[in-house]
Amino acid sequence: MKKITNYHFHNFKEAVNNCCGRASGDDIFLSDMSTASYSNAEKNSFYSEKFLKPFINMETIKLDDISKYRKQMLGLPEKSCFNEFPAVDAVCIDRNNEWFFIEFKNAKVENQISSIKQKMLNSLWFCFYMLSKSGKDDEVLNSDAIKFSREHITYIVVIKRDKNIDDAKEIEEKECVNKHYTHRKLIEVIGYYFKDVYMLTEYEFRDFILNFKS
């Protein structure tokens, strides 16, 4: 499995550990792309073992699993009313401090746009909150968090090719000329929330992992 060894990813992992009351260096919140893609509805991974074997899996932080610790971070009483905020499946940061929020959608994406947009803001705010609370802002918050997001954070939606035939065709055509396909309902958030927002199928996503600057 491909490891992410750069300082920026390690620093964010330490921020998560600090906020969740874990020891420095604890790897409990590290996951991998196969596990992060697990679908509660389908009760299995986004990927099959047959598909993953020829390609590289990669470690990540599964942000959605950490959202349950938000109550503890806020210091709320154990019995207080609390709703977990949905967050993205995976966060990875490359050696150039470029952030990638990755959401796996094992369904027709046209019906998931509202959910995707909700997770965008929840995930951004949650990451910034943990950096702020831990004091490990890594030059993200000290400069301008909104500006940083618009210049350094990319949101990728990974979809199943067989469930999104038309979108998959658009993705393939764009990727062949080194461009990315953005769903028409997500174009409006580029340059507003994020540096970029685009979609890949499980087949193009393998190249993202292979080319990731860990």
mmCIF file of C-alpha atoms in Angstrom:
data_model
loop_
_atom_site.group_PDB
_atom_site.id
_atom_site.type_symbol
_atom_site.label_atom_id
_atom_site.label_comp_id
_atom_site.label_asym_id
_atom_site.label_seq_id
_atom_site.Cartn_x
_atom_site.Cartn_y
_atom_site.Cartn_z
ATOM 1 C CA MET A 1 0.000 0.000 0.000
ATOM 2 C CA LYS A 2 1.239 3.481 -0.848
ATOM 3 C CA LYS A 3 2.150 5.477 2.266
ATOM 4 C CA ILE A 4 1.818 9.247 2.664
ATOM 5 C CA THR A 5 4.971 10.321 4.440
ATOM 6 C CA ASN A 6 5.133 14.096 3.980
ATOM 7 C CA TYR A 7 5.122 16.635 6.823
ATOM 8 C CA HIS A 8 1.771 18.241 5.933
ATOM 9 C CA PHE A 9 -0.195 14.966 6.104
ATOM 10 C CA HIS A 10 1.582 13.981 9.309
ATOM 11 C CA ASN A 11 0.799 17.381 10.826
ATOM 12 C CA PHE A 12 -2.920 17.009 10.058
ATOM 13 C CA LYS A 13 -2.927 13.489 11.525
ATOM 14 C CA GLU A 14 -1.405 14.928 14.693
ATOM 15 C CA ALA A 15 -4.107 17.611 14.776
ATOM 16 C CA VAL A 16 -6.759 14.884 14.615
ATOM 17 C CA ASN A 17 -5.008 12.904 17.364
ATOM 18 C CA ASN A 18 -4.805 15.957 19.619
ATOM 19 C CA CYS A 19 -8.466 16.831 19.162
ATOM 20 C CA CYS A 20 -9.594 13.263 19.801
ATOM 21 C CA GLY A 21 -7.434 12.773 22.892
ATOM 22 C CA ARG A 22 -5.023 10.324 21.280
ATOM 23 C CA ALA A 23 -1.287 10.115 21.814
ATOM 24 C CA SER A 24 1.062 11.750 19.358
ATOM 25 C CA GLY A 25 2.017 9.246 16.688
ATOM 26 C CA ASP A 26 -1.092 7.101 17.192
ATOM 27 C CA ASP A 27 -2.183 5.724 13.817
ATOM 28 C CA ILE A 28 -5.712 4.735 14.825
ATOM 29 C CA PHE A 29 -7.257 7.305 12.463
ATOM 30 C CA LEU A 30 -5.253 6.178 9.444
ATOM 31 C CA SER A 31 -7.280 4.227 6.922
ATOM 32 C CA ASP A 32 -6.894 3.286 3.262
ATOM 33 C CA MET A 33 -8.844 4.077 0.117
ATOM 34 C CA SER A 34 -10.488 0.661 -0.065
ATOM 35 C CA THR A 35 -11.774 0.899 3.507
ATOM 36 C CA ALA A 36 -12.751 4.559 3.101
ATOM 37 C CA SER A 37 -14.885 3.632 0.097
ATOM 38 C CA TYR A 38 -16.962 1.158 2.130
ATOM 39 C CA SER A 39 -20.648 1.578 1.391
ATOM 40 C CA ASN A 40 -23.081 1.107 4.263
ATOM 41 C CA ALA A 41 -25.873 0.543 1.786
ATOM 42 C CA GLU A 42 -24.020 -2.107 -0.222
ATOM 43 C CA LYS A 43 -22.247 -3.569 2.823
ATOM 44 C CA ASN A 44 -18.960 -3.844 0.961
ATOM 45 C CA SER A 45 -16.023 -1.845 -0.363
ATOM 46 C CA PHE A 46 -16.358 0.362 -3.412
ATOM 47 C CA TYR A 47 -13.641 -1.825 -4.914
ATOM 48 C CA SER A 48 -13.429 -5.547 -5.408
ATOM 49 C CA GLU A 49 -10.298 -7.461 -4.467
ATOM 50 C CA LYS A 50 -10.004 -8.435 -8.117
ATOM 51 C CA PHE A 51 -9.936 -4.771 -9.145
ATOM 52 C CA LEU A 52 -7.538 -3.535 -6.462
ATOM 53 C CA LYS A 53 -4.838 -6.166 -6.809
ATOM 54 C CA PRO A 54 -3.207 -4.845 -10.000
ATOM 55 C CA PHE A 55 -3.161 -1.282 -8.650
ATOM 56 C CA ILE A 56 -1.877 0.659 -5.674
ATOM 57 C CA ASN A 57 -4.063 1.248 -2.653
ATOM 58 C CA MET A 58 -3.138 4.302 -0.550
ATOM 59 C CA GLU A 59 -3.479 5.315 3.059
ATOM 60 C CA THR A 60 -5.709 8.204 4.015
ATOM 61 C CA ILE A 61 -7.631 9.740 6.906
ATOM 62 C CA LYS A 62 -11.314 8.778 6.888
ATOM 63 C CA LEU A 63 -12.859 12.043 8.011
ATOM 64 C CA ASP A 64 -16.370 10.643 8.278
ATOM 65 C CA ASP A 65 -15.246 8.283 11.064
ATOM 66 C CA ILE A 66 -13.800 11.172 13.083
ATOM 67 C CA SER A 67 -16.988 13.253 13.054
ATOM 68 C CA LYS A 68 -18.373 11.210 15.978
ATOM 69 C CA TYR A 69 -15.633 12.735 18.164
ATOM 70 C CA ARG A 70 -16.971 16.248 17.594
ATOM 71 C CA LYS A 71 -19.116 16.052 20.730
ATOM 72 C CA GLN A 72 -16.019 15.285 22.789
ATOM 73 C CA MET A 73 -14.077 18.097 21.095
ATOM 74 C CA LEU A 74 -16.804 20.588 21.963
ATOM 75 C CA GLY A 75 -16.890 19.408 25.571
ATOM 76 C CA LEU A 76 -20.614 18.670 25.474
ATOM 77 C CA PRO A 77 -22.227 16.609 28.254
ATOM 78 C CA GLU A 78 -22.503 12.901 27.479
ATOM 79 C CA LYS A 79 -26.320 12.955 27.409
ATOM 80 C CA SER A 80 -26.673 16.176 25.430
ATOM 81 C CA CYS A 81 -28.502 16.176 22.107
ATOM 82 C CA PHE A 82 -26.001 15.706 19.308
ATOM 83 C CA ASN A 83 -26.087 15.031 15.586
ATOM 84 C CA GLU A 84 -23.016 13.835 13.727
ATOM 85 C CA PHE A 85 -22.248 15.978 10.696
ATOM 86 C CA PRO A 86 -21.604 13.959 7.531
ATOM 87 C CA ALA A 87 -18.091 14.427 6.169
ATOM 88 C CA VAL A 88 -16.077 13.178 3.212
ATOM 89 C CA ASP A 89 -14.775 9.629 3.067
ATOM 90 C CA ALA A 90 -11.092 10.467 2.677
ATOM 91 C CA VAL A 91 -8.612 13.306 3.158
ATOM 92 C CA CYS A 92 -5.089 13.169 1.775
ATOM 93 C CA ILE A 93 -2.428 15.865 1.545
ATOM 94 C CA ASP A 94 0.533 15.765 -0.805
ATOM 95 C CA ARG A 95 4.082 16.973 -0.256
ATOM 96 C CA ASN A 96 3.251 20.373 -1.768
ATOM 97 C CA ASN A 97 0.495 20.926 0.825
ATOM 98 C CA GLU A 98 -2.220 20.334 -1.757
ATOM 99 C CA TRP A 99 -5.299 18.879 -0.046
ATOM 100 C CA PHE A 100 -7.747 16.417 -1.582
ATOM 101 C CA PHE A 101 -11.197 15.670 -0.188
ATOM 102 C CA ILE A 102 -12.465 12.433 -1.698
ATOM 103 C CA GLU A 103 -16.047 11.212 -1.677
ATOM 104 C CA PHE A 104 -17.023 7.770 -2.991
ATOM 105 C CA LYS A 105 -20.522 7.501 -4.443
ATOM 106 C CA ASN A 106 -21.734 3.978 -5.134
ATOM 107 C CA ALA A 107 -24.977 5.266 -6.706
ATOM 108 C CA LYS A 108 -26.205 7.471 -9.515
ATOM 109 C CA VAL A 109 -24.464 10.787 -8.865
ATOM 110 C CA GLU A 110 -27.331 12.892 -10.226
ATOM 111 C CA ASN A 111 -29.309 11.929 -7.115
ATOM 112 C CA GLN A 112 -26.431 12.686 -4.727
ATOM 113 C CA ILE A 113 -25.620 16.349 -5.477
ATOM 114 C CA SER A 114 -27.322 17.713 -2.365
ATOM 115 C CA SER A 115 -25.431 15.260 -0.153
ATOM 116 C CA ILE A 116 -22.146 16.109 -1.868
ATOM 117 C CA LYS A 117 -22.599 19.847 -1.321
ATOM 118 C CA GLN A 118 -23.502 19.330 2.333
ATOM 119 C CA LYS A 119 -20.337 17.320 2.926
ATOM 120 C CA MET A 120 -18.231 19.996 1.248
ATOM 121 C CA LEU A 121 -18.907 22.651 3.874
ATOM 122 C CA ASN A 122 -19.030 20.237 6.802
ATOM 123 C CA SER A 123 -15.651 18.801 5.860
ATOM 124 C CA LEU A 124 -13.979 22.150 5.294
ATOM 125 C CA TRP A 125 -15.175 23.561 8.599
ATOM 126 C CA PHE A 126 -14.333 20.377 10.516
ATOM 127 C CA CYS A 127 -10.760 20.277 9.189
ATOM 128 C CA PHE A 128 -10.209 23.965 9.944
ATOM 129 C CA TYR A 129 -11.718 23.500 13.405
ATOM 130 C CA MET A 130 -9.334 20.654 14.263
ATOM 131 C CA LEU A 131 -6.310 22.572 12.998
ATOM 132 C CA SER A 132 -7.356 25.585 15.056
ATOM 133 C CA LYS A 133 -8.136 23.616 18.218
ATOM 134 C CA SER A 134 -4.899 21.645 18.059
ATOM 135 C CA GLY A 135 -2.693 24.636 17.257
ATOM 136 C CA LYS A 136 -1.248 22.794 14.259
ATOM 137 C CA ASP A 137 -2.527 25.094 11.550
ATOM 138 C CA ASP A 138 0.441 24.451 9.207
ATOM 139 C CA GLU A 139 0.143 27.934 7.663
ATOM 140 C CA VAL A 140 -3.457 27.194 6.633
ATOM 141 C CA LEU A 141 -5.255 29.361 9.171
ATOM 142 C CA ASN A 142 -2.557 31.946 9.854
ATOM 143 C CA SER A 143 -2.743 33.130 6.284
ATOM 144 C CA ASP A 144 -6.386 33.013 5.184
ATOM 145 C CA ALA A 145 -8.373 29.772 5.463
ATOM 146 C CA ILE A 146 -10.862 30.703 2.742
ATOM 147 C CA LYS A 147 -8.094 31.779 0.394
ATOM 148 C CA PHE A 148 -6.170 28.597 1.198
ATOM 149 C CA SER A 149 -9.192 26.456 0.331
ATOM 150 C CA ARG A 150 -9.732 28.252 -2.968
ATOM 151 C CA GLU A 151 -6.080 27.813 -3.906
ATOM 152 C CA HIS A 152 -5.065 24.469 -2.392
ATOM 153 C CA ILE A 153 -8.042 22.154 -1.743
ATOM 154 C CA THR A 154 -9.573 19.939 -4.428
ATOM 155 C CA TYR A 155 -12.781 17.948 -4.015
ATOM 156 C CA ILE A 156 -12.973 14.683 -5.978
ATOM 157 C CA VAL A 157 -16.145 12.620 -6.370
ATOM 158 C CA VAL A 158 -15.358 9.018 -7.316
ATOM 159 C CA ILE A 159 -18.293 7.311 -8.999
ATOM 160 C CA LYS A 160 -19.098 3.821 -10.247
ATOM 161 C CA ARG A 161 -18.773 3.661 -14.012
ATOM 162 C CA ASP A 162 -21.559 1.118 -14.478
ATOM 163 C CA LYS A 163 -24.055 3.263 -12.537
ATOM 164 C CA ASN A 164 -23.180 6.555 -14.270
ATOM 165 C CA ILE A 165 -22.694 5.718 -17.939
ATOM 166 C CA ASP A 166 -23.098 9.248 -19.320
ATOM 167 C CA ASP A 167 -20.887 10.887 -16.714
ATOM 168 C CA ALA A 168 -18.294 8.132 -17.120
ATOM 169 C CA LYS A 169 -18.113 8.828 -20.846
ATOM 170 C CA GLU A 170 -17.563 12.548 -20.167
ATOM 171 C CA ILE A 171 -14.856 11.711 -17.625
ATOM 172 C CA GLU A 172 -13.035 9.409 -20.021
ATOM 173 C CA GLU A 173 -13.078 11.977 -22.825
ATOM 174 C CA LYS A 174 -11.736 14.738 -20.549
ATOM 175 C CA GLU A 175 -9.043 12.603 -18.939
ATOM 176 C CA CYS A 176 -7.773 11.545 -22.369
ATOM 177 C CA VAL A 177 -6.777 15.172 -23.020
ATOM 178 C CA ASN A 178 -5.473 15.766 -19.470
ATOM 179 C CA LYS A 179 -8.556 17.654 -18.295
ATOM 180 C CA HIS A 180 -11.139 16.913 -15.614
ATOM 181 C CA TYR A 181 -14.908 16.587 -15.833
ATOM 182 C CA THR A 182 -17.069 18.564 -13.416
ATOM 183 C CA HIS A 183 -20.776 17.850 -13.048
ATOM 184 C CA ARG A 184 -22.798 20.862 -14.201
ATOM 185 C CA LYS A 185 -24.348 21.255 -10.723
ATOM 186 C CA LEU A 186 -20.932 21.473 -9.059
ATOM 187 C CA ILE A 187 -19.211 23.994 -11.327
ATOM 188 C CA GLU A 188 -20.468 26.901 -9.187
ATOM 189 C CA VAL A 189 -18.308 25.947 -6.178
ATOM 190 C CA ILE A 190 -15.000 26.012 -8.082
ATOM 191 C CA GLY A 191 -13.102 29.125 -7.032
ATOM 192 C CA TYR A 192 -15.726 29.743 -4.331
ATOM 193 C CA TYR A 193 -15.216 26.835 -1.910
ATOM 194 C CA PHE A 194 -12.407 24.935 -3.601
ATOM 195 C CA LYS A 195 -9.535 25.171 -6.063
ATOM 196 C CA ASP A 196 -11.214 22.481 -8.162
ATOM 197 C CA VAL A 197 -14.094 20.010 -8.036
ATOM 198 C CA TYR A 198 -14.233 17.110 -10.436
ATOM 199 C CA MET A 199 -15.321 13.515 -10.893
ATOM 200 C CA LEU A 200 -13.492 10.271 -11.650
ATOM 201 C CA THR A 201 -14.636 6.694 -12.020
ATOM 202 C CA GLU A 202 -12.879 3.908 -10.121
ATOM 203 C CA TYR A 203 -10.713 3.357 -13.207
ATOM 204 C CA GLU A 204 -9.357 6.913 -13.465
ATOM 205 C CA PHE A 205 -8.967 7.109 -9.706
ATOM 206 C CA ARG A 206 -6.249 4.457 -9.804
ATOM 207 C CA ASP A 207 -4.119 6.951 -11.780
ATOM 208 C CA PHE A 208 -4.737 9.597 -9.120
ATOM 209 C CA ILE A 209 -3.246 7.222 -6.539
ATOM 210 C CA LEU A 210 -0.341 6.219 -8.770
ATOM 211 C CA ASN A 211 0.558 9.858 -9.489
ATOM 212 C CA PHE A 212 -0.046 11.193 -5.977
ATOM 213 C CA LYS A 213 3.022 13.037 -4.639
ATOM 214 C CA SER A 214 3.187 11.372 -1.255
#
